[in-house]
Short mmCIF file of C-alpha atoms in Angstrom, two decimals:
data_model
loop_
_atom_site.label_atom_id
_atom_site.label_comp_id
_atom_site.label_asym_id
_atom_site.label_seq_id
_atom_site.Cartn_x
_atom_site.Cartn_y
_atom_site.Cartn_z
CA UNK A 1003 83.25 74.59 128.35
CA UNK A 1004 86.93 75.38 127.01
CA UNK A 1005 85.26 76.06 123.42
CA UNK A 1006 82.64 78.55 125.45
CA UNK A 1007 85.67 80.12 127.55
CA UNK A 1008 87.87 80.60 124.35
CA UNK A 1009 84.94 82.46 122.70
CA UNK A 1010 84.17 85.06 125.76
CA UNK A 1011 87.90 86.24 125.43
CA UNK A 1012 87.69 86.13 122.02
CA UNK A 1013 90.73 83.91 120.79
CA UNK A 1014 88.62 81.24 118.87
CA UNK A 1015 90.11 80.43 115.82
CA UNK A 1016 86.83 79.29 114.39
CA UNK A 1017 84.90 82.20 115.63
CA UNK A 1018 82.85 83.38 112.38
CA UNK A 1019 85.03 86.80 111.90
CA UNK A 1020 87.91 84.84 111.36
CA UNK A 1021 86.17 82.16 109.08
CA UNK A 1022 85.11 85.51 106.90
CA UNK A 1023 89.00 87.00 107.07
CA UNK A 1024 90.24 83.96 106.11
CA UNK A 1025 87.61 83.52 103.23
CA UNK A 1026 88.30 86.96 102.14
CA UNK A 1027 92.25 86.86 101.87
CA UNK A 1028 91.64 83.67 99.60
CA UNK A 1029 89.46 85.41 97.65
CA UNK A 1030 91.27 88.36 97.14
CA UNK A 1031 94.38 86.72 95.94
CA UNK A 1032 92.68 85.52 92.72
CA UNK A 1033 90.47 88.69 92.45
CA UNK A 1034 94.10 90.88 92.61
CA UNK A 1035 95.86 88.25 90.56
CA UNK A 1036 93.16 89.05 87.72
CA UNK A 1037 93.30 85.61 86.37
CA UNK A 1038 90.87 85.28 83.35
CA UNK A 1039 90.62 82.33 81.39
CA UNK A 1040 92.49 84.22 78.40
CA UNK A 1041 95.80 84.73 80.80
CA UNK A 1042 95.80 80.95 81.99
CA UNK A 1043 95.41 80.20 78.27
CA UNK A 1044 98.22 82.20 77.08
CA UNK A 1045 99.96 81.04 80.04
CA UNK A 1046 99.49 77.52 79.00
CA UNK A 1047 100.87 78.16 75.04
CA UNK A 1048 103.82 79.99 76.45
CA UNK A 1049 104.96 76.71 78.57
CA UNK A 1050 104.30 74.34 75.89
CA UNK A 1051 106.72 76.86 73.44
CA UNK A 1052 109.69 76.65 76.44
CA UNK A 1053 109.00 73.00 77.63
CA UNK A 1054 108.93 71.26 73.76
CA UNK A 1055 112.36 72.79 73.40
CA UNK A 1056 113.36 69.76 75.89
CA UNK A 1057 111.14 67.19 75.53
CA UNK A 1058 107.70 66.32 73.68
CA UNK A 1059 104.33 66.77 75.67
CA UNK A 1060 101.14 65.89 75.36
CA UNK A 1061 99.93 69.15 74.87
CA UNK A 1062 96.14 68.47 74.61
CA UNK A 1063 96.46 66.56 78.41
CA UNK A 1064 98.30 69.46 79.79
CA UNK A 1065 96.61 71.18 82.83
CA UNK A 1066 97.62 74.36 84.17
CA UNK A 1067 95.36 75.90 87.41
CA UNK A 1068 95.48 77.87 90.54
CA UNK A 1069 95.17 75.31 93.81
CA UNK A 1070 94.45 76.86 96.79
CA UNK A 1071 94.85 75.32 100.27
CA UNK A 1072 95.67 76.18 103.43
CA UNK A 1073 95.63 79.82 103.36
CA UNK A 1074 98.47 79.26 100.13
CA UNK A 1075 97.47 79.90 96.19
CA UNK A 1076 99.70 77.71 94.20
CA UNK A 1077 100.08 77.47 90.52
CA UNK A 1078 99.83 73.63 89.84
CA UNK A 1079 100.71 72.53 86.54
CA UNK A 1080 100.02 68.93 84.91
CA UNK A 1081 102.08 68.24 82.05
CA UNK A 1082 102.36 64.32 80.61
CA UNK A 1083 105.99 63.56 79.29
CA UNK A 1084 105.85 61.53 76.02
CA UNK A 1085 109.53 61.30 75.44
CA UNK A 1086 112.45 63.46 75.91
CA UNK A 1087 114.16 64.86 73.51
CA UNK A 1088 118.05 63.99 73.04
CA UNK A 1089 120.74 66.55 73.23
CA UNK A 1090 117.70 68.77 73.44
CA UNK A 1091 119.91 71.82 73.87
CA UNK A 1092 122.61 71.38 71.27
CA UNK A 1093 119.56 70.89 68.80
CA UNK A 1094 118.30 73.85 69.53
CA UNK A 1095 121.78 75.76 69.56
CA UNK A 1096 122.29 74.45 65.86
CA UNK A 1097 118.71 74.80 64.65
CA UNK B 822 88.56 125.97 93.58
CA UNK B 823 86.83 123.35 95.07
CA UNK B 824 87.36 119.76 95.40
CA UNK B 825 85.31 116.95 93.85
CA UNK B 826 84.85 113.93 96.19
CA UNK B 827 83.16 110.94 94.60
CA UNK B 828 81.38 108.05 97.03
CA UNK B 829 81.77 104.66 95.87
CA UNK B 830 81.57 101.28 97.07
CA UNK B 831 81.20 98.44 94.33
CA UNK B 832 78.32 96.44 95.85
CA UNK B 833 75.07 97.96 96.49
CA UNK B 834 73.51 98.50 99.71
CA UNK B 835 76.25 99.68 101.60
CA UNK B 836 75.20 103.23 102.28
CA UNK B 837 76.51 105.08 99.56
CA UNK B 838 73.61 107.67 99.23
CA UNK B 839 73.11 108.00 103.06
CA UNK B 840 76.94 108.39 103.29
CA UNK B 841 76.93 110.74 100.41
CA UNK B 842 73.51 112.68 101.56
CA UNK B 843 74.94 113.05 105.31
CA UNK B 844 78.57 114.20 104.61
CA UNK B 845 77.10 116.63 102.18
CA UNK B 846 74.99 117.86 104.89
CA UNK B 847 77.51 117.78 107.61
CA UNK B 848 79.76 120.11 105.37
CA UNK B 849 77.09 122.57 104.62
CA UNK B 850 76.53 122.87 108.18
CA UNK B 851 79.80 123.68 108.81
CA UNK B 852 79.11 126.62 106.26
CA UNK B 853 80.96 125.30 103.20
CA UNK B 854 79.20 125.52 99.69
CA UNK B 855 78.54 122.35 98.60
CA UNK B 856 76.94 119.91 95.85
CA UNK B 857 75.61 116.90 96.03
CA UNK B 858 75.19 115.24 92.33
CA UNK B 859 73.38 111.90 91.96
CA UNK B 860 75.08 109.89 89.38
CA UNK B 861 73.12 107.02 89.54
CA UNK B 862 70.96 107.38 86.34
CA UNK B 863 67.65 105.30 86.61
CA UNK B 864 67.88 104.93 90.11
CA UNK B 865 67.72 107.96 91.15
CA UNK B 866 67.71 108.48 95.35
CA UNK B 867 69.68 111.00 96.40
CA UNK B 868 66.75 113.14 96.51
CA UNK B 869 64.29 111.16 98.76
CA UNK B 870 67.33 110.54 101.47
CA UNK B 871 67.60 114.35 101.46
CA UNK B 872 63.93 115.23 101.12
CA UNK B 873 63.91 117.28 97.97
CA UNK B 874 61.78 114.96 95.77
CA UNK B 875 59.21 117.17 94.94
CA UNK B 876 61.21 119.97 94.12
CA UNK B 877 62.99 118.23 90.53
CA UNK B 878 62.38 120.27 87.70
CA UNK B 879 65.73 119.70 85.43
CA UNK B 880 68.47 116.73 85.85
CA UNK B 881 72.01 116.06 84.94
CA UNK B 882 70.87 114.61 81.77
CA UNK B 883 69.04 117.87 81.10
CA UNK B 884 72.58 119.80 81.68
CA UNK B 885 75.00 117.34 80.09
CA UNK B 886 72.75 118.02 76.60
CA UNK B 887 72.18 121.59 76.64
CA UNK B 888 68.27 121.45 77.57
CA UNK B 889 68.80 123.81 80.53
CA UNK B 890 71.34 125.71 82.46
CA UNK B 891 73.53 124.35 85.09
CA UNK B 892 72.10 126.73 87.29
CA UNK B 893 68.55 125.76 86.55
CA UNK B 894 68.76 122.25 87.43
CA UNK B 895 70.78 122.57 90.75
CA UNK B 896 68.06 122.60 93.78
CA UNK B 897 68.49 124.56 96.55
CA UNK B 898 68.14 123.09 100.48
CA UNK B 899 65.98 125.30 102.43
CA UNK B 900 67.58 124.01 105.74
CA UNK B 901 71.28 125.18 104.78
CA UNK B 902 72.62 128.06 102.74
CA UNK B 903 75.42 126.70 101.21
CA UNK B 904 73.49 123.03 100.34
CA UNK B 905 72.78 122.17 96.62
CA UNK B 906 71.49 118.92 94.76
CA UNK B 907 71.95 118.33 90.97
CA UNK B 908 69.62 115.42 90.69
CA UNK B 909 70.31 112.08 88.35
CA UNK B 910 67.13 111.56 85.54
CA UNK B 911 64.94 108.56 86.48
CA UNK B 912 63.88 107.70 82.79
CA UNK B 913 67.30 107.23 81.28
CA UNK B 914 70.08 105.18 81.68
CA UNK B 915 73.84 105.07 82.28
CA UNK B 916 74.67 105.73 78.85
CA UNK B 917 73.03 109.27 78.85
CA UNK B 918 76.22 110.62 80.08
CA UNK B 919 80.02 110.45 78.77
CA UNK B 920 82.92 110.65 81.20
CA UNK B 921 84.10 113.59 79.11
CA UNK B 922 80.98 115.15 80.17
CA UNK B 923 81.31 114.40 83.63
CA UNK B 924 84.49 115.77 83.75
CA UNK B 925 83.31 119.47 82.38
CA UNK B 926 80.38 119.02 84.45
CA UNK B 927 82.90 119.09 87.77
CA UNK B 928 85.06 121.68 86.78
CA UNK B 929 82.23 123.84 85.97
CA UNK B 930 80.54 123.07 89.55
CA UNK B 931 84.07 123.74 91.53
CA UNK B 932 84.09 127.01 90.01
CA UNK B 933 81.14 127.70 92.49
CA UNK B 934 81.39 125.07 95.19
CA UNK B 935 83.91 124.12 98.03
CA UNK B 936 82.56 120.75 97.79
CA UNK B 937 81.66 118.41 95.13
CA UNK B 938 79.93 114.92 96.14
CA UNK B 939 79.25 112.58 93.86
CA UNK B 940 77.37 109.74 94.89
CA UNK B 941 78.56 106.96 92.35
CA UNK B 942 75.85 104.07 91.15
CA UNK B 943 76.90 100.76 92.57
CA UNK B 944 78.74 98.24 89.91
CA UNK B 945 81.82 98.70 88.12
CA UNK B 946 80.08 99.69 84.43
CA UNK B 947 79.40 103.03 82.98
CA UNK B 948 78.09 104.59 85.85
CA UNK B 949 80.82 103.97 87.57
CA UNK B 950 83.20 105.07 85.37
CA UNK B 951 81.10 108.52 84.53
CA UNK B 952 81.14 108.97 88.50
CA UNK B 953 84.89 108.94 88.95
CA UNK B 954 85.50 110.84 85.55
CA UNK B 955 86.28 114.12 87.47
CA UNK B 956 86.70 113.71 90.81
CA UNK B 957 89.86 114.39 92.56
CA UNK B 958 89.66 112.20 95.57
CA UNK B 959 87.71 108.89 96.10
CA UNK B 960 85.62 107.21 99.21
CA UNK B 961 84.89 103.76 99.52
CA UNK B 962 81.78 102.99 101.39
CA UNK B 963 81.95 98.95 102.83
CA UNK B 964 80.39 96.92 105.62
CA UNK B 965 82.08 94.60 107.79
CA UNK B 966 80.74 91.45 105.25
CA UNK B 967 83.19 89.31 103.25
CA UNK B 968 81.34 90.39 100.45
CA UNK B 969 81.25 93.92 100.62
CA UNK B 970 84.97 93.95 101.55
CA UNK B 971 85.51 92.01 98.25
CA UNK B 972 83.78 94.41 96.23
CA UNK B 973 85.41 97.41 97.86
CA UNK B 974 88.73 95.87 97.26
CA UNK B 975 88.08 95.38 93.50
CA UNK B 976 87.00 99.10 93.42
CA UNK B 977 90.08 100.43 94.87
CA UNK B 978 92.15 98.56 92.34
CA UNK B 979 89.99 100.29 89.71
CA UNK B 980 90.36 103.75 91.65
CA UNK B 981 93.83 103.66 91.37
CA UNK B 982 94.12 102.05 87.90
CA UNK B 983 92.38 105.47 87.10
CA UNK B 984 94.83 107.35 88.90
CA UNK B 985 92.76 107.94 91.79
CA UNK B 986 95.19 107.53 94.18
CA UNK B 987 94.95 106.44 97.98
CA UNK B 988 91.14 106.35 98.55
CA UNK B 989 90.15 106.52 102.18
CA UNK B 990 87.70 104.06 103.80
CA UNK B 991 84.55 104.17 105.37
CA UNK B 992 83.35 101.05 107.31
CA UNK B 993 79.57 101.43 107.58
CA UNK B 994 77.12 99.66 109.52
CA UNK B 995 79.48 98.59 112.47
CA UNK B 996 78.09 96.48 115.19
CA UNK B 997 80.40 96.84 118.42
CA UNK B 998 78.79 94.20 120.16
CA UNK B 999 79.37 91.36 117.90
CA UNK B 1000 82.86 92.98 116.80
CA UNK B 1001 83.85 92.34 120.79
CA UNK B 1002 82.34 88.65 120.79
CA UNK B 1003 84.31 87.86 117.56
CA UNK B 1004 81.39 87.21 115.00
CA UNK B 1005 82.15 90.75 112.96
CA UNK B 1006 85.04 92.02 111.34
CA UNK B 1007 86.54 94.80 113.23
CA UNK B 1008 88.05 97.82 111.46
CA UNK B 1009 91.61 96.45 111.71
CA UNK B 1010 90.72 93.22 110.39
CA UNK B 1011 89.33 95.61 107.36
CA UNK B 1012 91.97 97.63 107.16
CA UNK B 1013 94.63 94.94 107.40
CA UNK B 1014 93.00 93.35 104.31
CA UNK B 1015 92.40 96.16 102.33
CA UNK B 1016 95.73 98.07 103.23
CA UNK B 1017 94.33 101.51 102.57
CA UNK B 1018 93.28 104.48 105.19
CA UNK B 1019 90.22 105.26 107.37
CA UNK B 1020 87.72 107.80 107.06
CA UNK B 1021 85.18 106.85 109.49
CA UNK B 1022 83.45 104.06 111.16
CA UNK B 1023 79.56 104.34 111.30
CA UNK B 1024 77.97 102.43 113.91
CA UNK B 1025 74.63 100.55 113.00
CA UNK B 1026 72.31 102.95 114.23
CA UNK B 1027 67.99 102.42 114.08
CA UNK B 1028 68.36 106.41 113.54
CA UNK B 1029 69.20 106.34 110.22
CA UNK B 1030 66.16 104.34 109.46
CA UNK B 1031 63.91 107.09 110.94
CA UNK B 1032 65.96 110.26 109.86
CA UNK B 1033 65.63 108.44 105.83
CA UNK B 1034 62.08 107.94 106.52
CA UNK B 1035 61.61 111.34 107.09
CA UNK B 1036 63.81 113.23 104.56
CA UNK B 1037 66.21 114.28 107.35
CA UNK B 1038 69.57 113.42 107.68
CA UNK B 1039 71.22 111.78 110.54
CA UNK B 1040 74.23 114.14 110.52
CA UNK B 1041 71.50 116.76 111.47
CA UNK B 1042 70.34 114.48 114.63
CA UNK B 1043 72.50 115.29 117.85
CA UNK B 1044 71.11 112.01 119.57
CA UNK B 1045 72.16 109.63 116.68
CA UNK B 1046 75.49 108.15 117.14
CA UNK B 1047 75.70 107.48 113.27
CA UNK B 1048 74.59 111.42 112.95
CA UNK B 1049 77.92 111.94 115.37
CA UNK B 1050 80.45 109.74 113.13
CA UNK B 1051 79.01 111.51 110.43
CA UNK B 1052 79.54 115.15 111.55
CA UNK B 1053 82.90 113.50 112.46
CA UNK B 1054 83.73 112.62 109.16
CA UNK B 1055 82.86 115.73 107.91
CA UNK B 1056 85.18 117.52 109.63
CA UNK B 1057 87.95 115.32 108.58
CA UNK B 1058 87.40 115.85 105.09
CA UNK B 1059 88.11 119.38 105.35
CA UNK B 1060 91.57 118.51 107.19
CA UNK B 1061 90.87 118.64 110.66
CA UNK B 1062 92.06 115.82 113.04
CA UNK B 1063 89.44 114.14 114.85
CA UNK B 1064 90.00 111.05 116.62
CA UNK B 1065 87.35 107.83 116.19
CA UNK B 1066 84.79 108.05 118.52
CA UNK B 1067 84.21 104.96 121.38
CA UNK B 1068 82.17 102.75 119.73
CA UNK B 1069 82.72 100.49 122.69
CA UNK B 1070 81.75 102.87 125.19
CA UNK B 1071 78.05 101.57 125.59
CA UNK B 1072 79.56 97.85 126.16
CA UNK B 1073 80.91 97.87 129.66
CA UNK B 1074 78.08 97.00 132.63
CA UNK B 1075 78.32 99.82 134.66
CA UNK B 1076 77.71 102.09 131.63
CA UNK B 1077 74.54 100.15 130.72
CA UNK B 1078 73.57 100.23 134.10
CA UNK B 1079 74.03 103.93 134.34
CA UNK B 1080 71.97 104.29 130.87
CA UNK B 1081 69.17 102.23 131.89
CA UNK B 1082 69.06 104.33 135.30
CA UNK B 1083 68.68 107.15 133.46
CA UNK B 1084 72.42 108.95 134.42
CA UNK B 1085 73.53 109.22 130.41
#
């Protein structure tokens, strides 16, 4: 009954138009970012370059992806660390 | 010097050709000199929507390849003094014309016509690139559906990348009853998502099917709601300030009763 009333007054968040809007918003974030597989590959390579200054990582197990849930989009990176480099910063300065 | 307006959408079947035919005819009915250019090479349709399919001799490819003079390929509409059609070729494909040739063609047409209306093919490939090459401004047609709005967003991005700034939106086939019950995105919803200015809204109208069957644009039919929407749009294109029509007027119980009894 409440459902029906909410529908009548157009307040129902699950009305199909709201579902359409939410889905569109999400899909457009991706479309507009123009995230090509190549872009993700480039990003991965750059990440590896920077991170290896500080630690050894398992490059093959590295994962970078877009994750969307709850109307937000996040860049999620999973980077397995093998070991930390000692005095990483100093090494680089000398190097 | 006239103006070149390209009518795009990305997704097919949302009403680019119907919109081109009606806006073009509407402008001609107002007394302007108009040429409609069908750039959907291989899938020619603007001719049948306008009812001019039996009069084609030369087409756009003949013109760009120099097989005939531009004037020879233009079909003059008998209903309106100022209305002309440059048909697409049916047996070639989109690569038969280049963006440079289109630019040249548009420059030529602008000299003789107040409005050059270009019907763009669906998609974002060569045909689209050709169609927008010579345009001064762009209109984007969409329907209140997820797929059509998504494609419209993509097209807006591509238009802006091609220096066609601030395209205007046309929302086609809106069903006021479904919008009211929350089962169709409203104009405000679509504008909010696409973030561009609105040129006009066309309500779903069975008259469009009938007028297209006959090859007479709905804009000529005074009883058609869609026709009214197109007439308003044509006036807005010329710079007139015309308010949006009230699409929800028919939905009230009192109004429906009046209509039923025959008051309206």
